[in-house]
mmCIF file of C-alpha atoms in Angstrom:
data_model
loop_
_atom_site.group_PDB
_atom_site.id
_atom_site.type_symbol
_atom_site.label_atom_id
_atom_site.label_comp_id
_atom_site.label_asym_id
_atom_site.label_seq_id
_atom_site.Cartn_x
_atom_site.Cartn_y
_atom_site.Cartn_z
ATOM 1 C CA MET D 1 40.168 -99.529 -26.251
ATOM 2 C CA ARG D 2 41.398 -96.192 -25.389
ATOM 3 C CA LEU D 3 44.893 -95.211 -24.464
ATOM 4 C CA GLY D 4 45.998 -93.624 -20.992
ATOM 5 C CA TYR D 5 49.294 -93.005 -19.438
ATOM 6 C CA SER D 6 50.421 -93.480 -15.938
ATOM 7 C CA LEU D 7 52.550 -90.946 -14.188
ATOM 8 C CA GLY D 8 52.661 -93.267 -11.189
ATOM 9 C CA TYR D 9 53.931 -91.784 -7.945
ATOM 10 C CA TRP D 10 57.116 -89.983 -7.292
ATOM 11 C CA SER D 11 60.294 -91.847 -5.975
ATOM 12 C CA ALA D 12 62.869 -89.204 -4.337
ATOM 13 C CA GLY D 13 61.374 -86.206 -6.278
ATOM 14 C CA PRO D 14 59.202 -84.898 -9.019
ATOM 15 C CA PRO D 15 59.885 -87.049 -12.194
ATOM 16 C CA PRO D 16 61.759 -84.921 -14.771
ATOM 17 C CA GLY D 17 59.887 -83.935 -17.813
ATOM 18 C CA ALA D 18 56.470 -84.860 -16.206
ATOM 19 C CA LEU D 19 54.697 -81.669 -17.595
ATOM 20 C CA GLU D 20 56.136 -82.259 -21.043
ATOM 21 C CA THR D 21 54.891 -85.836 -20.871
ATOM 22 C CA VAL D 22 51.368 -84.960 -19.886
ATOM 23 C CA VAL D 23 51.150 -82.234 -22.799
ATOM 24 C CA ALA D 24 52.691 -84.768 -25.126
ATOM 25 C CA ALA D 25 50.125 -87.499 -24.126
ATOM 26 C CA GLU D 26 47.421 -84.927 -25.063
ATOM 27 C CA ARG D 27 48.711 -84.053 -28.431
ATOM 28 C CA LEU D 28 49.321 -87.770 -29.271
ATOM 29 C CA GLY D 29 45.715 -88.514 -28.679
ATOM 30 C CA PHE D 30 45.767 -90.253 -25.195
ATOM 31 C CA ASP D 31 42.532 -90.132 -23.553
ATOM 32 C CA SER D 32 43.631 -89.832 -19.993
ATOM 33 C CA VAL D 33 46.716 -89.509 -17.479
ATOM 34 C CA TRP D 34 46.734 -90.989 -14.075
ATOM 35 C CA THR D 35 48.682 -90.322 -10.959
ATOM 36 C CA SER D 36 49.220 -92.529 -7.915
ATOM 37 C CA GLU D 37 50.145 -92.112 -4.261
ATOM 38 C CA ALA D 38 51.953 -94.357 -1.661
ATOM 39 C CA TYR D 39 53.613 -92.416 1.112
ATOM 40 C CA GLY D 40 55.459 -89.736 -0.521
ATOM 41 C CA SER D 41 53.674 -87.618 -3.114
ATOM 42 C CA ASP D 42 50.073 -87.142 -3.247
ATOM 43 C CA ALA D 43 47.828 -88.008 -6.257
ATOM 44 C CA PHE D 44 45.661 -85.007 -6.561
ATOM 45 C CA THR D 45 48.099 -82.055 -6.581
ATOM 46 C CA PRO D 46 50.297 -83.119 -9.699
ATOM 47 C CA LEU D 47 47.022 -83.637 -11.800
ATOM 48 C CA ALA D 48 45.991 -79.961 -10.825
ATOM 49 C CA TRP D 49 49.432 -78.617 -11.630
ATOM 50 C CA TRP D 50 50.334 -80.478 -14.797
ATOM 51 C CA GLY D 51 46.595 -80.864 -15.829
ATOM 52 C CA SER D 52 46.255 -77.018 -15.962
ATOM 53 C CA ARG D 53 48.233 -77.099 -19.219
ATOM 54 C CA THR D 54 45.983 -79.391 -20.943
ATOM 55 C CA SER D 55 42.329 -79.066 -22.246
ATOM 56 C CA ARG D 56 41.047 -82.345 -23.308
ATOM 57 C CA VAL D 57 42.691 -85.400 -21.742
ATOM 58 C CA ARG D 58 40.926 -86.792 -18.635
ATOM 59 C CA LEU D 59 42.755 -86.625 -15.220
ATOM 60 C CA GLY D 60 42.625 -89.545 -13.041
ATOM 61 C CA THR D 61 43.917 -90.789 -9.525
ATOM 62 C CA ALA D 62 44.978 -94.540 -9.762
ATOM 63 C CA ILE D 63 45.083 -94.470 -7.005
ATOM 64 C CA ALA D 64 43.956 -92.104 -4.133
ATOM 65 C CA GLN D 65 44.115 -94.062 -0.797
ATOM 66 C CA ILE D 66 41.022 -94.077 1.121
ATOM 67 C CA SER D 67 42.865 -93.939 4.458
ATOM 68 C CA ALA D 68 44.667 -90.784 3.486
ATOM 69 C CA ARG D 69 41.485 -88.709 3.722
ATOM 70 C CA THR D 70 38.112 -88.697 5.052
ATOM 71 C CA PRO D 71 35.458 -89.347 2.385
ATOM 72 C CA THR D 72 34.203 -85.659 2.636
ATOM 73 C CA ALA D 73 37.722 -84.336 2.085
ATOM 74 C CA THR D 74 38.127 -86.767 -0.734
ATOM 75 C CA ALA D 75 34.876 -85.444 -2.414
ATOM 76 C CA MET D 76 36.029 -81.779 -1.844
ATOM 77 C CA ALA D 77 39.162 -82.419 -3.716
ATOM 78 C CA ALA D 78 37.225 -84.228 -6.494
ATOM 79 C CA LEU D 79 34.693 -81.751 -6.954
ATOM 80 C CA THR D 80 37.487 -78.853 -6.815
ATOM 81 C CA LEU D 81 39.492 -80.560 -9.488
ATOM 82 C CA ASP D 82 36.505 -81.541 -11.525
ATOM 83 C CA HIS D 83 35.554 -77.629 -11.824
ATOM 84 C CA LEU D 84 39.121 -76.463 -12.454
ATOM 85 C CA SER D 85 39.670 -79.237 -15.252
ATOM 86 C CA GLY D 86 36.247 -78.542 -16.700
ATOM 87 C CA GLY D 87 34.736 -81.817 -16.066
ATOM 88 C CA ARG D 88 37.760 -84.074 -16.731
ATOM 89 C CA PHE D 89 38.387 -85.693 -13.346
ATOM 90 C CA VAL D 90 38.128 -89.328 -12.614
ATOM 91 C CA LEU D 91 38.284 -90.272 -8.855
ATOM 92 C CA GLY D 92 40.212 -93.552 -8.483
ATOM 93 C CA LEU D 93 40.135 -95.004 -5.042
ATOM 94 C CA GLY D 94 41.902 -97.891 -3.449
ATOM 95 C CA ALA D 95 42.252 -99.598 0.024
ATOM 96 C CA SER D 96 46.036 -99.827 -0.158
ATOM 97 C CA GLY D 97 47.447 -102.477 2.083
ATOM 98 C CA PRO D 98 47.919 -103.102 5.689
ATOM 99 C CA GLN D 99 51.765 -102.022 5.888
ATOM 100 C CA VAL D 100 50.771 -98.639 4.519
ATOM 101 C CA VAL D 101 47.320 -98.095 6.265
ATOM 102 C CA GLU D 102 48.521 -99.130 9.542
ATOM 103 C CA GLY D 103 52.101 -97.794 9.424
ATOM 104 C CA TRP D 104 51.636 -94.723 7.506
ATOM 105 C CA TYR D 105 48.353 -93.526 8.345
ATOM 106 C CA GLY D 106 47.922 -95.195 11.681
ATOM 107 C CA GLN D 107 44.427 -96.676 11.012
ATOM 108 C CA PRO D 108 43.285 -100.464 11.353
ATOM 109 C CA TYR D 109 43.277 -102.374 8.232
ATOM 110 C CA PRO D 110 40.552 -105.046 8.528
ATOM 111 C CA ARG D 111 37.551 -105.081 6.621
ATOM 112 C CA PRO D 112 38.836 -103.050 3.735
ATOM 113 C CA LEU D 113 35.833 -103.951 1.497
ATOM 114 C CA ALA D 114 33.187 -102.754 4.047
ATOM 115 C CA ARG D 115 35.244 -99.591 4.648
ATOM 116 C CA THR D 116 35.307 -98.844 0.819
ATOM 117 C CA ARG D 117 31.561 -99.400 0.537
ATOM 118 C CA GLU D 118 30.923 -96.913 3.271
ATOM 119 C CA PHE D 119 33.611 -94.368 1.921
ATOM 120 C CA VAL D 120 32.033 -94.395 -1.597
ATOM 121 C CA ALA D 121 28.587 -93.981 -0.250
ATOM 122 C CA VAL D 122 29.722 -90.881 1.681
ATOM 123 C CA VAL D 123 31.508 -89.386 -1.287
ATOM 124 C CA ARG D 124 28.488 -89.869 -3.623
ATOM 125 C CA GLN D 125 26.265 -88.052 -1.115
ATOM 126 C CA VAL D 126 28.610 -85.032 -1.121
ATOM 127 C CA LEU D 127 28.780 -85.042 -4.944
ATOM 128 C CA ALA D 128 24.793 -85.360 -5.244
ATOM 129 C CA ARG D 129 24.479 -82.396 -2.885
ATOM 130 C CA GLU D 130 20.760 -83.262 -2.525
ATOM 131 C CA ALA D 131 20.816 -82.691 1.479
ATOM 132 C CA PRO D 132 23.339 -82.311 4.393
ATOM 133 C CA VAL D 133 25.655 -85.201 4.422
ATOM 134 C CA THR D 134 24.705 -87.871 7.187
ATOM 135 C CA PHE D 135 26.021 -91.388 7.684
ATOM 136 C CA ASP D 136 25.762 -93.805 10.507
ATOM 137 C CA GLY D 137 28.210 -96.668 9.667
ATOM 138 C CA ASP D 138 30.768 -98.911 11.259
ATOM 139 C CA PHE D 139 33.665 -96.755 9.918
ATOM 140 C CA TYR D 140 32.226 -93.370 9.301
ATOM 141 C CA ARG D 141 29.539 -91.447 11.056
ATOM 142 C CA LEU D 142 28.538 -87.949 10.174
ATOM 143 C CA PRO D 143 28.045 -86.004 12.211
ATOM 144 C CA LEU D 144 29.502 -87.241 15.441
ATOM 145 C CA GLY D 145 26.764 -87.782 17.972
ATOM 146 C CA PRO D 146 26.121 -85.188 20.862
ATOM 147 C CA ASP D 147 27.852 -87.421 23.281
ATOM 148 C CA GLU D 148 31.093 -87.337 21.390
ATOM 149 C CA GLY D 149 33.790 -84.616 20.954
ATOM 150 C CA ALA D 150 32.349 -81.153 21.685
ATOM 151 C CA GLY D 151 28.703 -82.372 21.046
ATOM 152 C CA LEU D 152 28.301 -79.567 18.352
ATOM 153 C CA GLY D 153 28.707 -81.730 15.274
ATOM 154 C CA LYS D 154 26.329 -80.321 12.591
ATOM 155 C CA ALA D 155 25.199 -82.201 9.482
ATOM 156 C CA LEU D 156 26.464 -80.186 6.379
ATOM 157 C CA ARG D 157 25.936 -79.716 2.782
ATOM 158 C CA PRO D 158 29.120 -78.670 0.430
ATOM 159 C CA THR D 159 28.882 -75.077 -0.284
ATOM 160 C CA VAL D 160 30.361 -75.590 -3.637
ATOM 161 C CA HIS D 161 27.802 -76.920 -6.387
ATOM 162 C CA PRO D 162 29.569 -79.803 -7.934
ATOM 163 C CA LEU D 163 30.067 -79.541 -11.682
ATOM 164 C CA ARG D 164 29.000 -83.114 -12.162
ATOM 165 C CA THR D 165 26.796 -85.050 -9.565
ATOM 166 C CA ASP D 166 27.954 -88.212 -11.644
ATOM 167 C CA LEU D 167 31.597 -87.643 -11.433
ATOM 168 C CA PRO D 168 33.016 -91.233 -12.060
ATOM 169 C CA ILE D 169 34.416 -93.187 -9.081
ATOM 170 C CA HIS D 170 36.709 -95.989 -10.031
ATOM 171 C CA LEU D 171 37.831 -98.685 -7.683
ATOM 172 C CA ALA D 172 41.377 -100.578 -7.535
ATOM 173 C CA ALA D 173 40.754 -104.088 -6.944
ATOM 174 C CA GLU D 174 42.814 -107.560 -7.114
ATOM 175 C CA GLY D 175 40.811 -109.844 -4.997
ATOM 176 C CA PRO D 176 37.594 -111.713 -6.472
ATOM 177 C CA ARG D 177 35.345 -110.130 -3.859
ATOM 178 C CA ASN D 178 36.722 -106.511 -4.606
ATOM 179 C CA VAL D 179 36.558 -106.711 -8.277
ATOM 180 C CA ALA D 180 32.688 -107.718 -7.904
ATOM 181 C CA LEU D 181 32.459 -104.758 -5.474
ATOM 182 C CA ALA D 182 33.849 -102.431 -8.041
ATOM 183 C CA ALA D 183 31.171 -103.449 -10.424
ATOM 184 C CA GLU D 184 28.598 -103.136 -7.780
ATOM 185 C CA ILE D 185 29.218 -99.624 -6.441
ATOM 186 C CA ALA D 186 31.662 -98.089 -8.750
ATOM 187 C CA ASP D 187 31.779 -96.565 -12.271
ATOM 188 C CA GLY D 188 35.057 -98.300 -13.167
ATOM 189 C CA TRP D 189 37.625 -100.815 -12.045
ATOM 190 C CA LEU D 190 41.419 -100.290 -11.912
ATOM 191 C CA PRO D 191 42.959 -103.748 -11.868
ATOM 192 C CA MET D 192 46.663 -104.679 -11.411
ATOM 193 C CA PHE D 193 48.480 -107.221 -13.428
ATOM 194 C CA TYR D 194 45.644 -107.939 -15.760
ATOM 195 C CA SER D 195 46.378 -110.804 -18.030
ATOM 196 C CA PRO D 196 44.233 -111.778 -21.016
ATOM 197 C CA ARG D 197 44.309 -115.311 -19.757
ATOM 198 C CA MET D 198 42.127 -114.157 -16.807
ATOM 199 C CA ASP D 199 39.701 -112.375 -18.962
ATOM 200 C CA ASP D 200 36.866 -114.771 -18.634
ATOM 201 C CA GLU D 201 37.147 -114.933 -14.730
ATOM 202 C CA TYR D 202 37.277 -111.117 -14.576
ATOM 203 C CA ARG D 203 34.051 -110.920 -16.848
ATOM 204 C CA ALA D 204 32.341 -113.212 -14.432
ATOM 205 C CA LEU D 205 33.305 -111.427 -11.404
ATOM 206 C CA LEU D 206 32.048 -108.112 -13.036
ATOM 207 C CA ALA D 207 28.765 -109.626 -14.143
ATOM 208 C CA GLU D 208 28.196 -110.902 -10.513
ATOM 209 C CA GLY D 209 28.830 -107.253 -9.175
ATOM 210 C CA PHE D 210 26.529 -105.715 -11.899
ATOM 211 C CA ALA D 211 23.918 -108.099 -10.920
ATOM 212 C CA ALA D 212 24.034 -106.737 -7.235
ATOM 213 C CA ARG D 213 23.599 -103.256 -8.240
ATOM 214 C CA THR D 214 20.747 -101.121 -6.735
ATOM 215 C CA ASP D 215 21.010 -97.883 -8.609
ATOM 216 C CA ASP D 216 20.398 -96.990 -12.162
ATOM 217 C CA ARG D 217 23.926 -96.833 -13.480
ATOM 218 C CA SER D 218 24.343 -98.575 -16.586
ATOM 219 C CA PRO D 219 26.906 -101.411 -16.888
ATOM 220 C CA ALA D 220 27.379 -100.475 -20.425
ATOM 221 C CA ARG D 221 29.176 -97.405 -19.308
ATOM 222 C CA PHE D 222 31.395 -99.225 -16.854
ATOM 223 C CA GLU D 223 35.043 -98.754 -17.598
ATOM 224 C CA VAL D 224 37.939 -101.269 -16.988
ATOM 225 C CA VAL D 225 41.169 -98.938 -16.915
ATOM 226 C CA ALA D 226 44.198 -101.325 -16.846
ATOM 227 C CA PRO D 227 47.784 -100.153 -16.362
ATOM 228 C CA VAL D 228 49.985 -102.241 -18.558
ATOM 229 C CA PRO D 229 53.753 -101.858 -18.884
ATOM 230 C CA VAL D 230 54.761 -101.400 -22.468
ATOM 231 C CA VAL D 231 58.538 -101.493 -23.476
ATOM 232 C CA LEU D 232 59.755 -101.327 -26.979
ATOM 233 C CA ALA D 233 63.140 -102.963 -27.592
ATOM 234 C CA GLU D 234 65.047 -105.015 -30.034
ATOM 235 C CA SER D 235 63.752 -108.354 -28.610
ATOM 236 C CA ILE D 236 61.175 -109.746 -26.385
ATOM 237 C CA ASP D 237 63.935 -110.837 -23.934
ATOM 238 C CA ALA D 238 65.546 -107.248 -23.831
ATOM 239 C CA ALA D 239 62.161 -105.559 -23.320
ATOM 240 C CA ALA D 240 61.277 -108.039 -20.455
ATOM 241 C CA GLU D 241 64.678 -107.429 -18.798
ATOM 242 C CA GLN D 242 63.437 -103.726 -18.106
ATOM 243 C CA ILE D 243 60.070 -105.048 -16.520
ATOM 244 C CA ARG D 244 61.540 -107.775 -14.373
ATOM 245 C CA PRO D 245 62.498 -105.298 -11.506
ATOM 246 C CA PHE D 246 58.843 -103.787 -11.530
ATOM 247 C CA VAL D 247 57.274 -107.188 -11.195
ATOM 248 C CA ALA D 248 59.807 -108.264 -8.488
ATOM 249 C CA LEU D 249 59.174 -105.191 -6.479
ATOM 250 C CA TYR D 250 55.255 -105.795 -6.541
ATOM 251 C CA ALA D 251 55.518 -109.510 -6.132
ATOM 252 C CA GLY D 252 58.269 -109.552 -3.460
ATOM 253 C CA GLY D 253 58.338 -106.126 -1.664
ATOM 254 C CA MET D 254 54.893 -104.432 -1.876
ATOM 255 C CA GLY D 255 53.106 -106.083 1.171
ATOM 256 C CA ALA D 256 54.070 -108.358 4.153
ATOM 257 C CA LYS D 257 54.517 -111.988 3.533
ATOM 258 C CA GLY D 258 51.230 -113.418 3.487
ATOM 259 C CA ALA D 259 49.454 -110.189 2.881
ATOM 260 C CA ASN D 260 50.753 -109.331 -0.470
ATOM 261 C CA PHE D 261 47.607 -108.721 -2.731
ATOM 262 C CA HIS D 262 49.748 -108.052 -5.783
ATOM 263 C CA ARG D 263 51.494 -111.205 -5.482
ATOM 264 C CA ASN D 264 48.011 -113.000 -5.140
ATOM 265 C CA VAL D 265 47.053 -111.986 -8.493
ATOM 266 C CA LEU D 266 50.130 -113.534 -9.860
ATOM 267 C CA ASP D 267 49.454 -116.533 -7.781
ATOM 268 C CA ARG D 268 46.036 -116.751 -9.570
ATOM 269 C CA LEU D 269 47.999 -116.779 -12.850
ATOM 270 C CA GLY D 270 49.904 -119.875 -11.853
ATOM 271 C CA TYR D 271 53.040 -118.385 -10.700
ATOM 272 C CA SER D 272 52.942 -119.307 -6.910
ATOM 273 C CA ALA D 273 56.196 -121.319 -7.005
ATOM 274 C CA VAL D 274 58.121 -118.471 -9.000
ATOM 275 C CA CYS D 275 56.636 -115.772 -6.603
ATOM 276 C CA ASP D 276 57.822 -117.985 -3.583
ATOM 277 C CA GLU D 277 61.445 -117.642 -5.000
ATOM 278 C CA ILE D 278 60.906 -113.899 -5.942
ATOM 279 C CA GLN D 279 59.715 -113.103 -2.524
ATOM 280 C CA ALA D 280 62.417 -114.881 -0.742
ATOM 281 C CA HIS D 281 65.135 -113.177 -2.567
ATOM 282 C CA TYR D 282 63.406 -109.860 -2.101
ATOM 283 C CA LEU D 283 62.903 -110.154 1.486
ATOM 284 C CA ALA D 284 66.592 -111.246 1.905
ATOM 285 C CA GLY D 285 67.584 -108.034 0.279
ATOM 286 C CA ASP D 286 68.834 -109.407 -2.822
ATOM 287 C CA LYS D 287 66.811 -107.389 -5.482
ATOM 288 C CA GLN D 288 68.818 -108.382 -8.479
ATOM 289 C CA ARG D 289 68.281 -112.232 -7.862
ATOM 290 C CA ALA D 290 64.546 -111.450 -7.198
ATOM 291 C CA ALA D 291 64.337 -109.808 -10.643
ATOM 292 C CA ALA D 292 66.333 -112.431 -12.330
ATOM 293 C CA ALA D 293 63.789 -114.885 -10.949
ATOM 294 C CA VAL D 294 60.873 -113.201 -12.950
ATOM 295 C CA PRO D 295 60.350 -115.438 -16.128
ATOM 296 C CA VAL D 296 59.733 -114.062 -19.433
ATOM 297 C CA GLU D 297 56.366 -115.999 -19.716
ATOM 298 C CA LEU D 298 54.990 -113.965 -16.512
ATOM 299 C CA VAL D 299 56.235 -110.551 -18.122
ATOM 300 C CA ARG D 300 54.497 -111.600 -21.389
ATOM 301 C CA ASP D 301 51.323 -112.333 -19.509
ATOM 302 C CA VAL D 302 50.990 -109.051 -17.952
ATOM 303 C CA ALA D 303 52.872 -106.525 -20.312
ATOM 304 C CA LEU D 304 53.321 -105.733 -23.919
ATOM 305 C CA VAL D 305 56.947 -106.129 -24.863
ATOM 306 C CA GLY D 306 59.522 -106.521 -27.747
ATOM 307 C CA THR D 307 59.734 -104.993 -31.119
ATOM 308 C CA PRO D 308 56.917 -102.899 -32.739
ATOM 309 C CA ASP D 309 56.009 -105.891 -34.531
ATOM 310 C CA ASP D 310 56.105 -108.078 -31.507
ATOM 311 C CA VAL D 311 53.720 -105.663 -29.724
ATOM 312 C CA ARG D 312 51.307 -105.352 -32.719
ATOM 313 C CA ALA D 313 51.115 -109.320 -32.634
ATOM 314 C CA GLN D 314 50.300 -109.108 -28.940
ATOM 315 C CA LEU D 315 47.555 -106.487 -29.174
ATOM 316 C CA PRO D 316 44.615 -108.581 -30.628
ATOM 317 C CA ALA D 317 44.466 -110.678 -27.436
ATOM 318 C CA TRP D 318 44.310 -107.319 -25.267
ATOM 319 C CA ARG D 319 41.588 -105.977 -27.597
ATOM 320 C CA ALA D 320 39.362 -108.872 -26.985
ATOM 321 C CA THR D 321 39.359 -108.440 -23.294
ATOM 322 C CA ALA D 322 37.044 -106.454 -21.053
ATOM 323 C CA ILE D 323 39.635 -103.476 -20.821
ATOM 324 C CA THR D 324 38.301 -100.164 -22.118
ATOM 325 C CA THR D 325 41.413 -98.169 -21.548
ATOM 326 C CA LEU D 326 44.891 -99.462 -21.766
ATOM 327 C CA VAL D 327 47.033 -97.266 -19.384
ATOM 328 C CA VAL D 328 50.559 -97.322 -20.616
ATOM 329 C CA GLN D 329 53.464 -97.768 -18.131
ATOM 330 C CA GLY D 330 56.725 -96.947 -19.341
ATOM 331 C CA ASP D 331 59.556 -94.475 -19.970
ATOM 332 C CA PRO D 332 57.887 -91.196 -21.124
ATOM 333 C CA ARG D 333 60.582 -90.665 -23.679
ATOM 334 C CA THR D 334 59.048 -93.621 -25.694
ATOM 335 C CA LEU D 335 55.458 -92.132 -25.736
ATOM 336 C CA PRO D 336 55.642 -91.102 -29.550
ATOM 337 C CA ALA D 337 57.051 -94.581 -30.402
ATOM 338 C CA VAL D 338 54.573 -96.461 -28.374
ATOM 339 C CA ALA D 339 51.658 -94.212 -29.643
ATOM 340 C CA ALA D 340 52.897 -95.043 -33.305
ATOM 341 C CA VAL D 341 52.375 -98.849 -32.413
ATOM 342 C CA LEU D 342 49.250 -98.641 -30.346
ATOM 343 C CA ALA D 343 47.234 -95.812 -32.040
ATOM 344 C CA PRO D 344 46.037 -97.970 -34.974
ATOM 345 C CA GLU D 345 44.333 -100.206 -32.251
ATOM 346 C CA VAL D 346 43.231 -97.423 -30.021
ATOM 347 C CA ASP D 347 39.827 -95.302 -30.325
ATOM 348 C CA ALA D 348 41.429 -92.216 -28.748
ATOM 349 C CA ALA D 349 38.895 -89.856 -27.590
#
C-alpha cells in the first residue's frame, strides 16, 4: 500500500497550516494528497494553490461532485491541473447525495449511476481529443440540437492538448452496483468506511465490474484509494473518542433519513441498530449523544486507532485488503508520528 493524506473540505474557512501539511506530506514520502467539496470550498483550487509548492506528490480530488460542473468543464479543469502539476493529477468523481444535488445544485438526483456513466464517457472524449466532442445521452447532449436554444450549437474539440490522454479517473462509490461500476468504467475506486471485514465482498464486486469492461484498461493498474481515520493516543478508547463525532456525522447527519448512503455502508457491516440510535440522536439535534452511541468496535472496523503498537498490530489486516493507497484522515500535526508508524508498511512512491 501507498500512503496518502486527506485535506478534506473546508469548514468555516481555509484550514490553518494546510500548505505546510502538503509540503510535509511530500517530504515524508506520502504518495498523494486529496481534497473534497460539499457546498463550500471547491476541490480543484486548493490543489492548484498548495500543490504548486510540491514536485512529486500526486494531487487528487476525492471527490469532485459531478453535479457541480458539466463534464466538459470538469475535463477542462482536469487537463489544466494536469499540465500545471506535470502529470500528477487524479480526477476523483462522485455523485454526492440528493440533499446536496437537489438543494445546492438544483438538479434532479435520480439515476446517479447512469448519469455517472455518461459523465465519465464525455470526460474521456475530451481527454482523448480525437475528434469534436459529441454525445447523445439521457443526461448530457453535446451539442444541443438545432431546435434548442439559439440553434447554433457546434461540436468542439478542446484547444488545449491534454498532457495525458489516459489521465486517471476514480469514482467514489458505496453501494454494491456503484462499486462494480467503478471497476467497469474507471481507473480507481474511492470507498468510504472501508473495513477489512468486507474485503471479500468488495473484491467480488470489483471482479464483476472488471468482467464488464469493454476497453483495454488493465485491472492490474486499478487503484483502490481508501480514506482511513488514523488517530494515535494513549489507548484505543482514547483514540476512538476522537473519531466518534466523525462517524456520528456521516451515519446520522450526512443524508436524509432513508437516503444516507454512508449509513448504508455501516448497515452492511452489521451496525443497523447502532445506526438507528445514532441517527435518532443526530436528527433530534443531540450530537453529543449521537457520538457517544458509536461503539469502539465500529471505530476499530473502519479506522486505525490506539498507541503506535496498537496501530502496528492492526496494519496486517489492512495490508491484506484490495486497498492500494491508504489515505490518512487525521490531525495534520500528527503526520510525522503517523508516518513513522505506517512508513515501514507503505511502499511510498
